[in-house]
Amino acid sequence: MPSFGRAGLILLLSIVIFSGIGYRWLSSYDMVEVEDKIEAPMKKWSPPTGQGKPPASCTCPAKSHDLAGSIPTANREDIQKRRAEEYKKHQARTSSILNTLLFAPSNSPLQYPIQGFTVRPLVPTLIPGTVSLQVTKGVLSLGSQSEAQSVKGGGKKLLILEKLSLEELNKLLAKVTYTIPVYHIHTGDLVHFSFELHEAVFPIAIRQPTVPVLFDMGTNISDQVTVTTKTFMRYKELKVLIRSLRQFYKDVVLIVADDSFTAEKITEENVLQYIMPGGQGWFAGRTLAVSQVTTKYFLWVDDDFLFTEKTKIEDLVEVMEATPELDVVGGSVSGSQFYFSIAYEEGDGVTGGCMDRKSKVKFQSLPNYPQCSIVHGVVNFFLARTDAVNRVRFDPKLKRVAHSEFFMDGLGQLMVASCGHVSIGHQPRGASAQYGRFRHPGKGDVQYKLQLHYYKNHLQCIHYG
Amino acid sequence: MPSFGRAGLILLLSIVIFSGIGYRWLSSYDMVEVEDKIEAPMKKWSPPTGQGKPPASCTCPAKSHDLAGSIPTANREDIQKRRAEEYKKHQARTSSILNTLLFAPSNSPLQYPIQGFTVRPLVPTLIPGTVSLQVTKGVLSLGSQSEAQSVKGGGKKLLILEKLSLEELNKLLAKVTYTIPVYHIHTGDLVHFSFELHEAVFPIAIRQPTVPVLFDMGTNISDQVTVTTKTFMRYKELKVLIRSLRQFYKDVVLIVADDSFTAEKITEENVLQYIMPGGQGWFAGRTLAVSQVTTKYFLWVDDDFLFTEKTKIEDLVEVMEATPELDVVGGSVSGSQFYFSIAYEEGDGVTGGCMDRKSKVKFQSLPNYPQCSIVHGVVNFFLARTDAVNRVRFDPKLKRVAHSEFFMDGLGQLMVASCGHVSIGHQPRGASAQYGRFRHPGKGDVQYKLQLHYYKNHLQCIHYG
């Protein structure tokens, strides 16, 4: 009857816990938590956030530059306030419940973290007090080797503590550290541990902290948004677009990616024109324009759009700022609010995945913005986070008609919404014959796009609904 | 004596496990594993990879395009082979031991996953059989409601099963599903569960699968690598660079970002010149050049470098292909192999972090490439993954002398190595007075850079060693 033998064992180990292993171990994390457990072990337990230790201020190396000091005292306070605001948003975007520290229930024989135990590469870090530990990538060791006779394998992948009284055991367990001896930005290790017949395993996340990259929202719309467009032999339309933009936004910067065969210099104020090799293509131009943006957001428009009193960039910024997890928010073009969702299955890893674009399919609406809903892709008029779009990028291989392809590449990486309350106009159509010849793709272009999906996206089929 | 009461409880629950809850629960994952446990519960246990189920082929929607069919039969086989190869590398880069399924030890009262239990947004997914479940974001429900009298809160955040024999209990437990009713690309939830006095919590990862974005390595070096550079009023040097490149690589594409005030047209074969607004700046040009790359890798060179017989691009490609987790690999310029590491502490979240650049400090050497070591930053001559560098990007705000700043922004995001066995030459220095005036930053530029670090990187100090 194994269950009885096992029960006996558990009884023994339960005593071990309450004699302090759980306590001793937890003590390096969250003391309050521990006391809760000891006084009222059955009280509902909620995990502490982070790894318990409050963040400590760091020490500046000798002769280092004092950066706050480099800012003119006049506007130092404003800048500090804005920085704090952006940093809060950055943390909201990067933190996850999946990084909080969780413990195995206190009535399992030994207490250990089942999630959220994170170490930095090359840095020795205290790990849960357990009795026999084994790891694959890192090394285990004890701060002091004084108790050498009872320790096997200090500084190795297997650590065994034996012939110890509970008091001795606890002394040692408080000193067990884990170190990954090589540098890596993001990996993990598993700790296998056992006490007599009891066994368990828990994960260690190994992570090099990243450096924040924040944008200064400044004080007005032109500090926050850059307008971007791509043109090809349509200077007439482009000039109409610029005139309409200036009616409403005097000094917002406009970036123009231009792959016309014979470029015409644009000399307007606050317009940055980039001249590409002729016919380099639609997505190449989009990617170029976005690469040059220095504001937190950019607004994408086509060169034949028309700004109207309904084109309130501020309203799109408001939606983005109120919803930090959003990356892209689209509006409507001359009244029509085009959006779609994408059904995607990875498939078996050999023949490839299946993709189905579904027009007019949306998900939940945004908190406080009933006129906006989560979708997978939007129309050619959208506000986006510069950093998020750079991570996905418009594939410069796509030379002609392409749009959904960006949102397909970005599926699972971008949170996209579509809003009905902001719109832009469209100029009357009347493209030159020469323009049309390039604008409208031949059979060759379509074939190329399908071949690209097959290889690049590892798809076996795609359906455009 | 609480520990005895607890022990009694554990004995009871241990019987429950072996009467099948653990079994029934595990059955939806890895049957072999379970049988191991039942026959030899003490056998060392290793977690199954993934969520147990073998990947299934997906079904193509009606009227969808058969993508393999779009590829000319002549080279279809080669392309399929290359695609499979790239996909394997992609999986190696994206998979992690931290996503493998782990279980709590079988001698804790109820068996449950402590890591790796992942669901897709909006998709109901079977979860571990436990007795009282509570979640915060998603809803819990039972496939069938026939046993209604014993179920409270189906389709809600709290599910209670009561007044059941073990057999009835197990029937129900096999049907409990978790669903997150809103769309999100990457978030999590916690399951709190209890049986009588026993309590535990485990995480659920909620993840929208991403679509692979693979590059075709093609058949020769010009399919794999694009050379990129930035020039500013140095056409003499640029032409020497191009001539030296063509001595060794006839048809590798060279992308030139040019922000000269008076642009001079470059008409060489396989050279793509992009004309920027005059004096737009150093990092703006780098970012522009990289944004236009369509190959898996790009080689960064300065416009006054000189290709020699020691500039073997293939050797850098070989190192990258052999080490899939690498993002950037640098060589040496006219004999000197410059590299550095960065010591970074986040600080307390208010005053900001501390950064220390340490020249000539490196980490472990690469497996099979003793002449290459992991570092944090390298010289202006490097091969890089196009996708990885786009995620970090060269900050276009940095107009003049800037280099380390890119690796600082990318700390924790890029795996960088420096190799001694590939090098490029440097042309004799002799810049024009006009060039020099722009090239060498004034005090203003230095101040600007410090202010940018303060805000953008949330630093309080920086030290250049």
Short mmCIF file of C-alpha atoms in Angstrom, two decimals, chain A residues 141-315:
data_model
loop_
_atom_site.label_atom_id
_atom_site.label_comp_id
_atom_site.label_asym_id
_atom_site.label_seq_id
_atom_site.Cartn_x
_atom_site.Cartn_y
_atom_site.Cartn_z
CA SER A 141 27.36 26.13 -4.28
CA LEU A 142 27.38 27.07 -0.61
CA GLY A 143 28.59 30.42 0.66
CA SER A 144 30.74 28.77 3.33
CA GLN A 145 32.41 25.39 3.03
CA SER A 146 32.92 25.03 6.79
CA GLU A 147 30.39 22.19 6.91
CA ALA A 148 32.36 20.45 4.14
CA GLN A 149 32.02 16.94 5.56
CA SER A 150 28.25 17.07 5.02
CA VAL A 151 28.32 18.71 1.59
CA LYS A 152 28.93 16.89 -1.68
CA GLY A 153 29.38 18.65 -5.00
CA GLY A 154 29.59 22.33 -4.03
CA GLY A 155 30.22 24.33 -7.24
CA LYS A 156 28.89 21.45 -9.34
CA LYS A 157 25.58 20.56 -10.99
CA LEU A 158 24.55 18.22 -8.16
CA LEU A 159 24.54 19.24 -4.52
CA ILE A 160 23.91 16.75 -1.74
CA LEU A 161 23.58 17.61 1.94
CA GLU A 162 23.58 14.70 4.35
CA LYS A 163 24.05 13.53 7.97
CA LEU A 164 22.70 16.77 9.36
CA SER A 165 20.45 17.82 12.20
CA LEU A 166 17.58 20.09 11.18
CA GLU A 167 19.43 23.05 12.66
CA GLU A 168 22.59 22.31 10.63
CA LEU A 169 20.49 21.64 7.55
CA ASN A 170 18.72 24.96 7.82
CA LYS A 171 22.01 26.80 8.33
CA LEU A 172 23.27 25.39 5.04
CA LEU A 173 20.05 25.80 3.09
CA ALA A 174 20.05 29.54 3.74
CA LYS A 175 23.36 29.71 1.83
CA VAL A 176 22.71 27.66 -1.31
CA THR A 177 23.24 29.75 -4.44
CA TYR A 178 22.68 29.15 -8.14
CA THR A 179 25.01 30.62 -10.76
CA ILE A 180 24.86 30.36 -14.55
CA PRO A 181 28.55 30.65 -15.51
CA VAL A 182 27.98 31.86 -19.09
CA TYR A 183 26.37 35.02 -20.45
CA HIS A 184 22.97 34.71 -22.10
CA ILE A 185 20.21 37.28 -22.54
CA HIS A 186 17.23 34.99 -21.95
CA THR A 187 17.28 31.31 -21.08
CA GLY A 188 16.28 29.00 -18.25
CA ASP A 189 17.31 26.07 -16.10
CA LEU A 190 15.43 23.43 -14.11
CA VAL A 191 16.13 22.54 -10.51
CA HIS A 192 15.41 18.92 -9.62
CA PHE A 193 15.33 18.35 -5.91
CA SER A 194 14.52 15.53 -3.59
CA PHE A 195 14.30 14.70 0.10
CA GLU A 196 14.50 10.99 0.82
CA LEU A 197 11.79 9.62 -1.51
CA HIS A 198 10.26 13.01 -2.35
CA GLU A 199 11.09 14.61 -5.71
CA ALA A 200 10.16 17.84 -7.44
CA VAL A 201 11.37 20.19 -10.17
CA PHE A 202 11.07 23.95 -10.57
CA PRO A 203 12.23 26.46 -13.18
CA ILE A 204 14.78 29.26 -12.93
CA ALA A 205 14.50 32.10 -15.48
CA ILE A 206 17.88 33.50 -16.54
CA ARG A 207 17.49 37.03 -17.83
CA GLN A 208 19.77 39.95 -18.66
CA PRO A 209 17.73 43.04 -17.74
CA THR A 210 16.97 45.22 -20.75
CA VAL A 211 17.50 48.98 -20.85
CA PRO A 212 14.31 51.07 -21.24
CA VAL A 213 13.98 53.01 -24.49
CA LEU A 214 11.49 55.80 -23.73
CA PHE A 215 10.16 58.62 -25.90
CA ASP A 216 9.66 62.16 -24.63
CA MET A 217 6.01 63.14 -25.15
CA GLY A 218 7.06 66.78 -24.91
CA THR A 219 4.38 69.43 -24.65
CA ASN A 220 2.44 69.47 -27.92
CA ILE A 221 1.22 67.25 -30.74
CA SER A 222 4.29 67.86 -32.93
CA ASP A 223 6.51 66.46 -30.14
CA GLN A 224 4.36 63.32 -30.09
CA VAL A 225 3.46 62.46 -33.67
CA THR A 226 5.19 62.43 -37.08
CA VAL A 227 3.08 62.06 -40.21
CA THR A 228 4.52 59.56 -42.70
CA THR A 229 3.71 58.78 -46.31
CA LYS A 230 5.10 57.15 -49.44
CA THR A 231 4.79 58.69 -52.89
CA PHE A 232 5.45 57.53 -56.43
CA MET A 233 4.97 59.95 -59.32
CA ARG A 234 1.98 61.66 -57.68
CA TYR A 235 3.34 65.07 -56.71
CA LYS A 236 0.02 66.73 -57.52
CA GLU A 237 -1.78 64.58 -54.96
CA LEU A 238 1.09 64.91 -52.48
CA LYS A 239 0.89 68.71 -52.59
CA VAL A 240 -2.85 68.60 -51.95
CA LEU A 241 -2.21 66.29 -48.98
CA ILE A 242 0.41 68.67 -47.55
CA ARG A 243 -1.87 71.70 -47.98
CA SER A 244 -4.67 69.91 -46.14
CA LEU A 245 -2.30 68.80 -43.35
CA ARG A 246 -1.10 72.39 -42.83
CA GLN A 247 -4.67 73.64 -42.53
CA PHE A 248 -4.94 71.74 -39.26
CA TYR A 249 -1.34 71.04 -38.12
CA LYS A 250 1.09 73.88 -38.80
CA ASP A 251 4.34 72.28 -37.67
CA VAL A 252 3.91 68.51 -37.37
CA VAL A 253 6.79 66.94 -39.30
CA LEU A 254 5.87 65.04 -42.48
CA ILE A 255 8.26 62.33 -43.71
CA VAL A 256 7.93 61.50 -47.41
CA ALA A 257 9.51 58.35 -48.85
CA ASP A 258 9.76 58.97 -52.60
CA ASP A 259 10.69 56.30 -55.17
CA SER A 260 9.61 58.24 -58.26
CA PHE A 261 11.80 57.64 -61.30
CA THR A 262 12.36 61.37 -61.67
CA ALA A 263 12.24 62.97 -58.25
CA GLU A 264 10.84 66.46 -57.80
CA LYS A 265 12.27 68.35 -54.83
CA ILE A 266 9.72 69.19 -52.11
CA THR A 267 10.75 72.40 -50.35
CA GLU A 268 7.89 72.89 -47.86
CA GLU A 269 8.60 73.66 -44.20
CA ASN A 270 8.82 70.64 -41.86
CA VAL A 271 8.72 68.15 -44.73
CA LEU A 272 11.56 65.62 -44.90
CA GLN A 273 11.83 64.05 -48.36
CA TYR A 274 13.84 60.83 -48.80
CA ILE A 275 14.70 59.96 -52.40
CA MET A 276 14.89 56.23 -53.02
CA PRO A 277 16.12 54.35 -56.08
CA GLY A 278 13.27 54.58 -58.65
CA GLY A 279 10.47 52.03 -58.24
CA GLN A 280 12.01 50.55 -55.08
CA GLY A 281 8.52 49.86 -53.88
CA TRP A 282 5.61 50.39 -51.59
CA PHE A 283 6.66 48.59 -48.39
CA ALA A 284 10.31 49.60 -48.83
CA GLY A 285 9.07 53.18 -48.73
CA ARG A 286 6.86 52.61 -45.70
CA THR A 287 9.72 50.99 -43.81
CA LEU A 288 12.07 53.80 -44.76
CA ALA A 289 9.64 56.46 -43.56
CA VAL A 290 9.03 54.73 -40.21
CA SER A 291 12.78 54.18 -39.71
CA GLN A 292 13.27 57.97 -39.63
CA VAL A 293 10.59 58.78 -37.07
CA THR A 294 11.90 60.20 -33.78
CA THR A 295 8.54 60.68 -32.02
CA LYS A 296 6.73 58.08 -29.90
CA TYR A 297 3.96 57.77 -32.51
CA PHE A 298 3.61 58.13 -36.26
CA LEU A 299 0.47 58.62 -38.32
CA TRP A 300 0.38 56.68 -41.61
CA VAL A 301 -1.45 58.32 -44.53
CA ASP A 302 -1.46 57.61 -48.27
CA ASP A 303 -0.26 60.41 -50.54
CA ASP A 304 -3.76 60.90 -51.99
CA PHE A 305 -5.55 61.32 -48.66
CA LEU A 306 -7.01 64.62 -47.49
CA PHE A 307 -6.95 65.96 -43.91
CA THR A 308 -10.36 67.26 -42.76
CA GLU A 309 -11.77 68.67 -39.49
CA LYS A 310 -12.59 65.03 -38.62
CA THR A 311 -8.88 64.10 -38.79
CA LYS A 312 -8.19 64.67 -35.08
CA ILE A 313 -4.76 63.13 -34.47
CA GLU A 314 -5.10 64.05 -30.78
CA ASP A 315 -8.07 61.70 -30.44
#
